[in-house]
Short mmCIF file of C-alpha atoms in Angstrom, two decimals:
data_model
loop_
_atom_site.label_atom_id
_atom_site.label_comp_id
_atom_site.label_asym_id
_atom_site.label_seq_id
_atom_site.Cartn_x
_atom_site.Cartn_y
_atom_site.Cartn_z
CA MET A 8 30.74 -16.48 -0.45
CA LYS A 9 32.63 -17.21 2.46
CA ILE A 10 30.61 -18.34 6.05
CA GLU A 11 32.92 -14.77 7.45
CA GLU A 12 31.06 -12.33 4.88
CA PHE A 13 27.14 -13.52 5.00
CA VAL A 14 28.19 -13.16 8.77
CA GLY A 15 29.23 -9.78 8.24
CA ILE A 16 26.57 -9.36 6.16
CA PHE A 17 23.37 -10.23 8.60
CA ALA A 18 25.73 -7.46 11.41
CA SER A 19 24.94 -5.25 8.40
CA ALA A 20 22.08 -5.73 8.52
CA LEU A 21 20.95 -4.30 12.42
CA ASP A 22 21.72 -1.09 13.22
CA ASP A 23 22.75 -1.84 16.76
CA LEU A 24 25.42 -4.60 15.80
CA ASP A 25 28.44 -4.75 15.81
CA ALA A 26 30.93 -7.19 13.44
CA ASP A 27 32.82 -8.60 16.23
CA GLU A 28 29.77 -8.93 18.23
CA VAL A 29 28.36 -12.67 15.88
CA THR A 30 29.99 -15.85 14.93
CA ALA A 31 29.18 -18.27 12.47
CA ALA A 32 28.32 -20.36 16.27
CA THR A 33 26.39 -16.79 17.25
CA ALA A 34 22.62 -17.95 17.76
CA PHE A 35 21.12 -14.77 16.28
CA LYS A 36 17.91 -15.95 17.72
CA GLN A 37 19.27 -15.27 21.02
CA LEU A 38 20.23 -11.77 20.70
CA ALA A 39 19.23 -8.59 22.22
CA VAL A 40 18.67 -7.14 18.82
CA TRP A 41 16.37 -9.55 16.91
CA ASP A 42 13.16 -8.69 16.50
CA SER A 43 10.37 -7.96 14.06
CA LEU A 44 12.08 -5.91 12.27
CA ALA A 45 15.28 -7.35 12.42
CA VAL A 46 13.58 -10.34 10.46
CA LEU A 47 12.47 -7.37 7.70
CA THR A 48 16.34 -5.76 7.64
CA VAL A 49 17.80 -8.77 7.62
CA THR A 50 15.72 -10.21 4.95
CA ASP A 51 15.90 -7.32 2.86
CA THR A 52 20.33 -7.37 3.11
CA VAL A 53 20.34 -10.92 2.53
CA GLU A 54 17.86 -10.51 -1.35
CA MET A 55 19.96 -7.82 -2.13
CA GLU A 56 23.60 -9.76 -1.01
CA CYS A 57 23.40 -12.79 -1.86
CA GLY A 58 20.06 -13.04 -4.23
CA VAL A 59 18.08 -14.89 -1.82
CA LEU A 60 15.06 -14.52 -0.05
CA LEU A 61 14.42 -15.83 3.19
CA SER A 62 11.35 -17.28 4.47
CA GLY A 63 9.87 -17.12 7.87
CA THR A 64 10.53 -20.75 7.84
CA ASP A 65 14.18 -20.54 7.25
CA PHE A 66 14.48 -18.29 9.83
CA ALA A 67 12.73 -20.64 12.49
CA ALA A 68 14.41 -23.49 11.33
CA ALA A 69 17.64 -22.41 11.33
CA THR A 70 19.02 -21.89 14.88
CA THR A 71 23.26 -20.54 14.74
CA LEU A 72 24.07 -18.28 11.83
CA GLU A 73 25.62 -20.84 9.85
CA ASP A 74 22.30 -23.27 9.64
CA LEU A 75 20.95 -19.58 8.30
CA TYR A 76 24.12 -19.75 5.80
CA GLU A 77 23.42 -22.80 4.38
CA THR A 78 20.05 -22.25 4.21
CA VAL A 79 21.55 -19.56 1.64
CA ARG A 80 23.97 -21.50 -0.33
CA ALA A 81 21.17 -24.12 -0.69
CA LYS A 82 18.84 -21.77 -2.07
CA GLN A 83 21.79 -20.74 -4.08
CA ALA A 84 22.30 -23.37 -6.05
CA ARG A 85 19.10 -24.16 -6.80
CA MET B 18 -0.42 -11.82 -16.02
CA PRO B 19 -3.24 -8.65 -18.44
CA LYS B 20 -1.39 -6.82 -19.97
CA CYS B 21 -3.71 -4.50 -21.86
CA ARG B 22 -3.23 -0.52 -24.25
CA LEU B 23 -6.36 1.23 -23.92
CA ASN B 24 -6.86 4.30 -25.13
CA ASN B 25 -9.03 8.07 -24.73
CA VAL B 26 -9.29 8.72 -21.78
CA LYS B 27 -8.43 10.76 -19.42
CA ILE B 28 -8.41 11.83 -15.63
CA ALA B 29 -10.88 14.73 -15.11
CA GLY B 30 -9.67 15.25 -11.92
CA ILE B 31 -8.80 14.02 -8.09
CA VAL B 32 -9.99 14.74 -4.73
CA THR B 33 -8.43 13.15 -1.84
CA CYS B 34 -10.22 13.78 1.82
CA VAL B 35 -8.00 12.59 5.31
CA PRO B 36 -9.55 12.67 8.82
CA PRO B 37 -8.97 15.87 10.41
CA HIS B 38 -7.22 13.59 13.51
CA GLU B 39 -4.21 12.82 13.95
CA LYS B 40 -2.23 10.16 15.78
CA SER B 41 1.88 9.73 16.42
CA ILE B 42 3.37 6.84 17.37
CA ASP B 43 5.19 9.33 20.30
CA ASP B 44 2.59 9.52 21.81
CA GLU B 45 2.37 4.85 22.00
CA LEU B 46 5.34 5.05 24.31
CA GLU B 47 2.66 2.74 26.07
CA LEU B 48 2.50 0.40 23.41
CA PHE B 49 5.26 -0.04 23.06
CA GLY B 50 6.41 -1.17 26.73
CA GLY B 51 7.28 1.83 26.86
CA ASN B 52 11.47 0.84 24.87
CA VAL B 53 11.55 4.52 23.50
CA LYS B 54 14.65 2.80 21.99
CA GLN B 55 12.20 0.12 19.19
CA ILE B 56 9.84 3.07 18.36
CA ALA B 57 12.96 5.67 17.72
CA ARG B 58 14.36 2.48 15.60
CA LEU B 59 10.83 2.47 14.14
CA LYS B 60 11.09 6.17 13.82
CA LYS B 61 14.19 4.97 11.57
CA THR B 62 13.91 1.70 10.71
CA ILE B 63 10.32 1.63 8.59
CA GLY B 64 9.59 5.44 8.69
CA LEU B 65 6.77 5.57 11.07
CA SER B 66 5.44 8.67 12.14
CA LYS B 67 2.40 10.47 12.34
CA ARG B 68 -0.53 9.25 10.59
CA ARG B 69 -4.87 10.41 10.25
CA VAL B 70 -7.32 8.34 12.18
CA VAL B 71 -11.43 8.28 11.56
CA ASP B 72 -13.94 8.84 15.09
CA ALA B 73 -16.09 5.70 15.96
CA SER B 74 -18.75 7.56 13.73
CA THR B 75 -17.41 7.79 10.97
CA THR B 76 -16.73 5.53 7.74
CA ALA B 77 -15.27 5.21 4.72
CA ALA B 78 -18.01 6.21 2.84
CA ASP B 79 -18.46 9.19 4.39
CA LEU B 80 -14.96 10.40 3.12
CA CYS B 81 -15.44 9.38 -0.43
CA GLU B 82 -18.75 11.77 -0.32
CA GLN B 83 -16.84 14.30 1.13
CA ALA B 84 -14.30 14.14 -1.35
CA ALA B 85 -16.96 13.83 -4.54
CA ARG B 86 -19.49 16.95 -3.02
CA HIS B 87 -15.03 18.67 -3.28
CA LEU B 88 -14.28 16.84 -6.87
CA ILE B 89 -17.79 17.91 -8.28
CA GLU B 90 -17.59 21.14 -7.24
CA GLN B 91 -14.56 21.99 -8.38
CA ALA B 92 -14.73 20.67 -12.31
CA SER B 93 -18.86 22.16 -12.16
CA LEU B 94 -20.45 19.07 -13.12
CA PRO B 95 -23.69 18.69 -13.66
CA LEU B 96 -24.86 15.33 -11.76
CA ASP B 97 -26.62 13.50 -14.56
CA VAL B 98 -23.23 13.48 -16.39
CA ILE B 99 -21.85 10.93 -14.14
CA ASP B 100 -23.07 7.24 -15.23
CA THR B 101 -21.24 4.69 -13.90
CA VAL B 102 -20.08 4.62 -10.38
CA ILE B 103 -17.52 2.13 -8.81
CA CYS B 104 -16.71 2.59 -5.10
CA VAL B 105 -13.63 0.19 -3.49
CA THR B 106 -13.29 -0.53 -0.16
CA GLN B 107 -12.68 -2.96 1.39
CA THR B 108 -14.68 -1.25 4.98
CA PRO B 109 -18.31 -0.33 3.38
CA ASP B 110 -20.65 0.85 5.34
CA TYR B 111 -22.99 -2.56 4.82
CA ILE B 112 -22.22 -5.86 3.63
CA GLN B 113 -25.38 -4.94 1.16
CA PRO B 114 -26.16 -2.97 -0.09
CA CYS B 115 -22.60 -1.61 -1.81
CA ASN B 116 -21.08 1.35 -0.54
CA ALA B 117 -21.04 3.02 -4.40
CA ALA B 118 -24.62 1.95 -4.28
CA VAL B 119 -24.67 4.10 -1.40
CA LEU B 120 -23.06 7.32 -1.60
CA HIS B 121 -25.35 7.15 -5.27
CA GLY B 122 -28.00 8.03 -3.56
CA ARG B 123 -26.16 9.87 -1.29
CA LEU B 124 -25.10 12.65 -4.20
CA GLY B 125 -28.26 12.17 -5.59
CA LEU B 126 -26.67 10.29 -9.16
CA SER B 127 -28.90 9.89 -11.66
CA LYS B 128 -30.50 7.14 -11.74
CA ASN B 129 -29.42 6.23 -15.46
CA CYS B 130 -25.92 5.60 -13.44
CA ALA B 131 -24.35 2.11 -13.18
CA ALA B 132 -23.24 1.37 -9.21
CA LEU B 133 -20.42 -0.99 -8.20
CA ASP B 134 -18.19 -1.70 -5.40
CA VAL B 135 -14.83 -3.62 -5.58
CA ASN B 136 -13.16 -5.33 -3.20
CA LEU B 137 -9.51 -4.88 -3.62
CA GLY B 138 -7.05 -2.56 -1.20
CA CYS B 139 -3.78 -1.58 -1.77
CA SER B 140 -3.64 -2.61 -5.51
CA GLY B 141 -7.98 -1.68 -5.45
CA TYR B 142 -6.89 1.85 -7.38
CA VAL B 143 -5.08 0.67 -10.04
CA TYR B 144 -7.65 -2.13 -10.25
CA GLY B 145 -10.66 0.44 -9.96
CA LEU B 146 -8.53 2.60 -12.51
CA TRP B 147 -8.39 -0.71 -15.36
CA LEU B 148 -12.18 -1.15 -15.13
CA ALA B 149 -12.69 2.66 -16.03
CA HIS B 150 -10.81 2.55 -18.79
CA SER B 151 -11.89 -0.38 -19.64
CA LEU B 152 -15.13 0.98 -20.02
CA LEU B 153 -14.41 4.69 -21.50
CA ALA B 154 -12.27 2.98 -24.89
CA SER B 155 -15.52 0.33 -24.76
CA GLY B 156 -17.81 2.53 -25.15
CA ALA B 157 -19.71 1.40 -22.47
CA SER B 158 -19.61 4.67 -20.22
CA GLN B 159 -18.42 8.29 -20.79
CA ARG B 160 -18.10 9.45 -17.51
CA VAL B 161 -17.20 7.47 -14.22
CA LEU B 162 -16.99 7.99 -10.38
CA LEU B 163 -14.04 5.88 -9.16
CA LEU B 164 -14.37 6.81 -5.34
CA ALA B 165 -11.97 4.52 -2.97
CA GLY B 166 -11.28 4.49 0.63
CA ASP B 167 -11.83 2.11 3.46
CA THR B 168 -10.31 2.97 7.26
CA MET B 169 -7.90 0.13 8.31
CA SER B 170 -7.79 2.57 12.10
CA ARG B 171 -11.04 0.86 12.42
CA LEU B 172 -9.36 -3.20 11.91
CA VAL B 173 -6.85 -3.03 14.07
CA HIS B 174 -6.39 -3.89 17.32
CA ALA B 175 -4.53 -0.84 19.93
CA LYS B 176 -2.41 -2.97 20.87
CA ASP B 177 -1.33 -4.32 18.09
CA ARG B 178 2.16 -3.21 17.15
CA ALA B 179 2.46 -5.41 13.97
CA VAL B 180 -0.25 -2.69 12.50
CA ALA B 181 -1.38 -0.32 14.23
CA PRO B 182 1.53 2.39 13.85
CA LEU B 183 1.72 1.99 10.22
CA PHE B 184 -2.06 2.17 8.93
CA GLY B 185 -4.42 5.39 9.11
CA ASP B 186 -7.63 6.45 6.72
CA GLY B 187 -7.99 8.09 3.48
CA GLY B 188 -11.34 8.36 0.95
CA SER B 189 -10.62 9.23 -2.84
CA ALA B 190 -12.76 10.64 -5.76
CA THR B 191 -11.20 10.44 -9.73
CA LEU B 192 -13.48 11.71 -12.23
CA LEU B 193 -11.93 9.67 -15.70
CA GLU B 194 -14.12 11.34 -19.30
CA SER B 195 -13.63 9.44 -22.15
CA VAL B 196 -11.25 11.37 -25.22
CA ASP B 197 -10.57 11.75 -28.89
CA GLY B 198 -7.86 11.08 -28.60
CA GLY B 199 -6.32 10.40 -25.59
CA ALA B 200 -2.78 9.31 -24.45
CA PRO B 201 -2.57 5.68 -23.86
CA ALA B 202 -2.63 3.85 -20.34
CA TYR B 203 -0.58 0.40 -20.45
CA PHE B 204 -1.99 -1.18 -17.24
CA SER B 205 -0.76 -4.49 -15.26
CA LEU B 206 -3.31 -6.49 -13.64
CA GLN B 207 -2.18 -10.04 -10.50
CA SER B 208 -2.81 -11.86 -8.08
CA ASP B 209 -1.17 -14.42 -5.27
CA GLY B 210 -5.02 -16.14 -4.25
CA ALA B 211 -2.24 -18.99 -1.90
CA GLY B 212 -1.67 -15.99 -0.17
CA TYR B 213 -4.99 -15.01 0.44
CA ASP B 214 -4.62 -15.91 4.79
CA LYS B 215 -1.00 -13.12 4.46
CA LEU B 216 -3.25 -9.99 5.49
CA ILE B 217 -6.87 -10.48 6.21
CA VAL B 218 -9.31 -10.29 8.70
CA PRO B 219 -10.50 -13.81 9.19
CA ALA B 220 -14.61 -13.43 10.97
CA GLY B 221 -16.78 -11.60 10.72
CA GLY B 222 -17.82 -12.31 7.24
CA ALA B 223 -19.60 -16.28 5.85
CA ARG B 224 -17.12 -18.58 6.32
CA GLN B 225 -16.47 -17.59 10.24
CA PRO B 226 -19.53 -15.64 11.28
CA SER B 227 -18.85 -13.08 13.70
CA CYS B 228 -20.76 -14.96 17.44
CA ALA B 229 -18.90 -13.96 21.12
CA ASP B 230 -15.82 -16.10 20.03
CA THR B 231 -14.74 -14.14 17.35
CA LYS B 232 -15.02 -11.49 20.04
CA THR B 233 -12.80 -12.59 22.44
CA VAL B 234 -9.64 -11.03 22.95
CA ALA B 235 -5.92 -13.71 22.51
CA GLU B 236 -1.83 -12.43 22.79
CA ASP B 237 -0.12 -14.06 19.98
CA ALA B 238 3.96 -15.02 20.58
CA ALA B 239 4.97 -12.20 19.35
CA GLY B 240 2.83 -10.83 22.56
CA ASN B 241 0.42 -8.49 19.91
CA LEU B 242 -3.40 -8.56 21.23
CA ARG B 243 -5.82 -8.89 18.56
CA SER B 244 -9.68 -11.42 17.88
CA PRO B 245 -10.30 -12.77 15.00
CA GLU B 246 -12.57 -10.37 13.35
CA HIS B 247 -9.22 -7.47 14.17
CA LEU B 248 -6.69 -7.51 10.83
CA TYR B 249 -4.14 -9.59 11.37
CA MET B 250 -0.81 -9.55 8.90
CA ASP B 251 2.32 -12.07 8.69
CA GLY B 252 4.57 -8.31 7.73
CA ALA B 253 7.52 -11.01 7.51
CA GLU B 254 5.47 -12.18 4.34
CA ILE B 255 3.88 -9.88 3.16
CA PHE B 256 7.38 -7.01 2.74
CA ASN B 257 8.72 -10.56 0.82
CA PHE B 258 5.80 -9.89 -1.88
CA SER B 259 6.61 -6.44 -1.75
CA ILE B 260 10.35 -6.44 -2.32
CA THR B 261 10.09 -9.25 -5.09
CA GLU B 262 6.60 -8.91 -7.32
CA GLU B 263 6.26 -6.06 -7.51
CA PRO B 264 9.84 -4.09 -9.05
CA GLN B 265 10.13 -6.92 -11.26
CA SER B 266 5.92 -5.86 -12.52
CA VAL B 267 6.58 -2.41 -12.57
CA ARG B 268 9.44 -4.05 -14.71
CA GLU B 269 7.83 -5.64 -16.40
CA LEU B 270 4.79 -3.34 -17.44
CA LEU B 271 7.30 -0.65 -18.67
CA ALA B 272 9.10 -3.80 -21.28
CA TYR B 273 5.25 -4.27 -22.51
CA ALA B 274 4.58 -0.28 -23.03
CA GLN B 275 8.30 -0.05 -24.27
CA VAL B 276 9.04 2.41 -22.35
CA GLU B 277 12.17 4.29 -20.57
CA PHE B 278 12.78 3.76 -16.61
CA ASP B 279 13.59 7.94 -18.00
CA ALA B 280 9.78 8.48 -19.58
CA VAL B 281 7.74 8.85 -16.44
CA ASP B 282 7.93 11.65 -14.69
CA TYR B 283 6.75 10.44 -10.73
CA PHE B 284 6.77 6.68 -9.57
CA VAL B 285 3.85 7.33 -7.12
CA PHE B 286 3.70 4.11 -5.14
CA HIS B 287 0.66 2.29 -2.93
CA GLN B 288 2.36 4.47 0.78
CA ALA B 289 2.79 1.05 2.20
CA ASN B 290 5.38 2.63 4.51
CA ARG B 291 9.43 4.26 3.59
CA TYR B 292 11.14 1.79 4.22
CA VAL B 293 8.58 -1.02 1.85
CA LEU B 294 8.63 2.40 -0.61
CA SER B 295 12.90 2.77 -0.86
CA ASN B 296 13.11 -0.70 -1.00
CA ILE B 297 11.05 -0.60 -4.23
CA ALA B 298 13.14 2.48 -5.52
CA LYS B 299 16.89 0.42 -3.50
CA ARG B 300 15.41 -2.50 -7.07
CA LEU B 301 14.42 -0.57 -9.57
CA LYS B 302 17.70 2.18 -9.62
CA LEU B 303 14.42 5.32 -9.44
CA ASP B 304 15.90 8.45 -8.56
CA VAL B 305 13.70 9.00 -5.12
CA SER B 306 12.37 12.02 -6.28
CA LYS B 307 10.02 10.44 -8.55
CA VAL B 308 9.59 8.22 -6.23
CA PRO B 309 6.75 10.30 -3.41
CA MET B 310 6.86 8.76 0.30
CA GLN B 311 5.85 11.83 1.91
CA THR B 312 2.09 10.41 2.21
CA VAL B 313 2.64 7.55 4.30
CA GLU B 314 4.45 9.87 7.32
CA ARG B 315 1.50 12.16 7.52
CA TYR B 316 -1.67 10.28 6.92
CA GLY B 317 0.06 6.37 7.43
CA ASN B 318 -0.78 4.05 5.07
CA GLN B 319 -4.38 4.45 3.94
CA SER B 320 -4.78 1.09 1.41
CA SER B 321 -6.86 1.96 -1.26
CA ALA B 322 -6.72 5.93 -1.18
CA SER B 323 -3.12 5.78 -1.14
CA ILE B 324 -1.69 6.63 -5.11
CA PRO B 325 -4.21 9.38 -5.20
CA SER B 326 -3.37 11.52 -1.48
CA ALA B 327 0.09 10.62 -2.35
CA ILE B 328 -1.42 12.08 -5.65
CA CYS B 329 -2.65 14.97 -4.41
CA GLY B 330 -0.40 15.56 -1.55
CA GLU B 331 2.68 15.32 -3.13
CA LEU B 332 2.36 16.14 -7.20
CA ALA B 333 -0.89 18.79 -7.31
CA GLY B 334 1.33 21.38 -8.00
CA THR B 335 3.33 19.32 -10.39
CA LEU B 336 -0.02 17.89 -12.51
CA ALA B 337 -1.47 21.50 -12.92
CA ALA B 338 1.46 22.92 -14.21
CA ARG B 339 2.59 20.58 -16.46
CA GLU B 340 1.62 20.40 -19.31
CA SER B 341 1.70 16.69 -19.80
CA THR B 342 2.93 14.51 -16.28
CA HIS B 343 4.10 10.60 -17.61
CA LEU B 344 3.32 9.19 -14.19
CA LEU B 345 3.09 5.83 -13.10
CA LEU B 346 0.59 4.02 -10.96
CA SER B 347 1.32 0.80 -8.84
CA GLY B 348 -0.81 -0.61 -6.05
CA PHE B 349 0.54 -4.26 -4.57
CA GLY B 350 -1.18 -5.61 -0.82
CA VAL B 351 -4.42 -7.79 0.45
CA GLY B 352 -5.16 -10.38 -1.96
CA LEU B 353 -2.26 -10.37 -2.29
CA SER B 354 -3.00 -8.54 -5.46
CA TRP B 355 -1.00 -6.07 -7.32
CA ALA B 356 -0.78 -4.35 -10.09
CA SER B 357 0.54 -0.90 -12.14
CA VAL B 358 -0.65 1.45 -14.78
CA LEU B 359 1.73 3.77 -16.49
CA LEU B 360 -0.21 7.06 -17.79
CA GLU B 361 -0.07 10.14 -19.26
CA VAL B 362 -1.71 12.99 -17.15
CA GLU B 363 -2.83 15.91 -18.93
CA GLU B 364 -3.37 19.58 -16.86
CA LEU B 365 -4.87 18.24 -13.68
CA ALA B 366 -6.86 21.10 -12.47
CA VAL B 367 -9.02 19.58 -9.94
CA CYS B 368 -6.49 18.22 -8.03
CA GLU B 369 -5.93 18.72 -3.85
CA LEU B 370 -5.58 16.88 -0.77
CA ILE B 371 -8.78 18.12 2.03
CA ASP B 372 -9.21 17.96 5.59
CA TYR B 373 -13.54 15.59 6.28
CA PRO B 374 -14.82 18.35 8.02
CA TRP B 375 -14.81 17.78 12.75
#
């Protein structure tokens, strides 16, 4: 999975977000649409698409989408 | 995990009682800081809509009593044939005695009757069925009255958006009898106590007794209000648990029973919310017409009463008309605890959802 693909998966999880509004460098927790509901839909979509379950700690530790992507990659490799 | 097959038990009737007072998320604009868009998203994504809640003087025992009285009357059951009462609740009338004893007295049951409580929530109905089946299959009991109900609305702080719009109240009564040649029921029961604090009322028990401090309401990082005597839920962790453990345990139970998914007529899951239900259905690739989901949108998450509520509210007609229906019932939540049963219901004559009288 490439980073572009992951950014697309992230954007698809959020109804009110267009894919061109985010990049690998986006600090996703600063997005207006980021709230507790967004955590659920992103967790769900990432689990379905990447087979990895992100925890609250994973979201807390990441700043950019690239950080989150690296976490997913690391978990996939396990 | 304990998996088992228990024979010669019949479900003779189920009644669920809901309080008449309805709340709707549409009327709670203030709770969401006037954020109409957020309410719209919650309705669309999570499926939050309406819920039924008790007033300050009504308890889970009251709802269960009403359900039990209706069940006993409809089944024309003599009171002295009930030899076991099991009450599943996390919102009992008293710290002691248990609700089962209180209700045994209120219903006027025979003294030759065992009465005990089970302290479980969303998984509790299936645990109660497992206990009832075990007692009946072993000959330890002939007829079990299983009462399962909670009033979670009384444990949430009204200004905690993480839980207040989710929970409704309900009480149920299920009659189980030992029969010769009944169809087998397959159970699986699991726990993960390391997650005990993901869904918890921290204070008011022996670990942190009620005092002035435990009644002090504070605002959390997300702007929600609660005191240590209110229900706290780590929504993300509970969601993760629901979408991983739950589908896996259903797959394993069907494999153990050697039953195909297609052979199950309905999958009745604990009515957490529509988002969780549709996620479980999606992961198990279930036909959504086999998965009752309307109960939670009408009555809210009713904890231990949610599965009987869904059976009575959405499947009563089907269960009465069909000679036999294969049901997979599965509950998951506080504990953490989760349990599933695959069973067969035969011509269920008494199966009703009733309103608690005003």
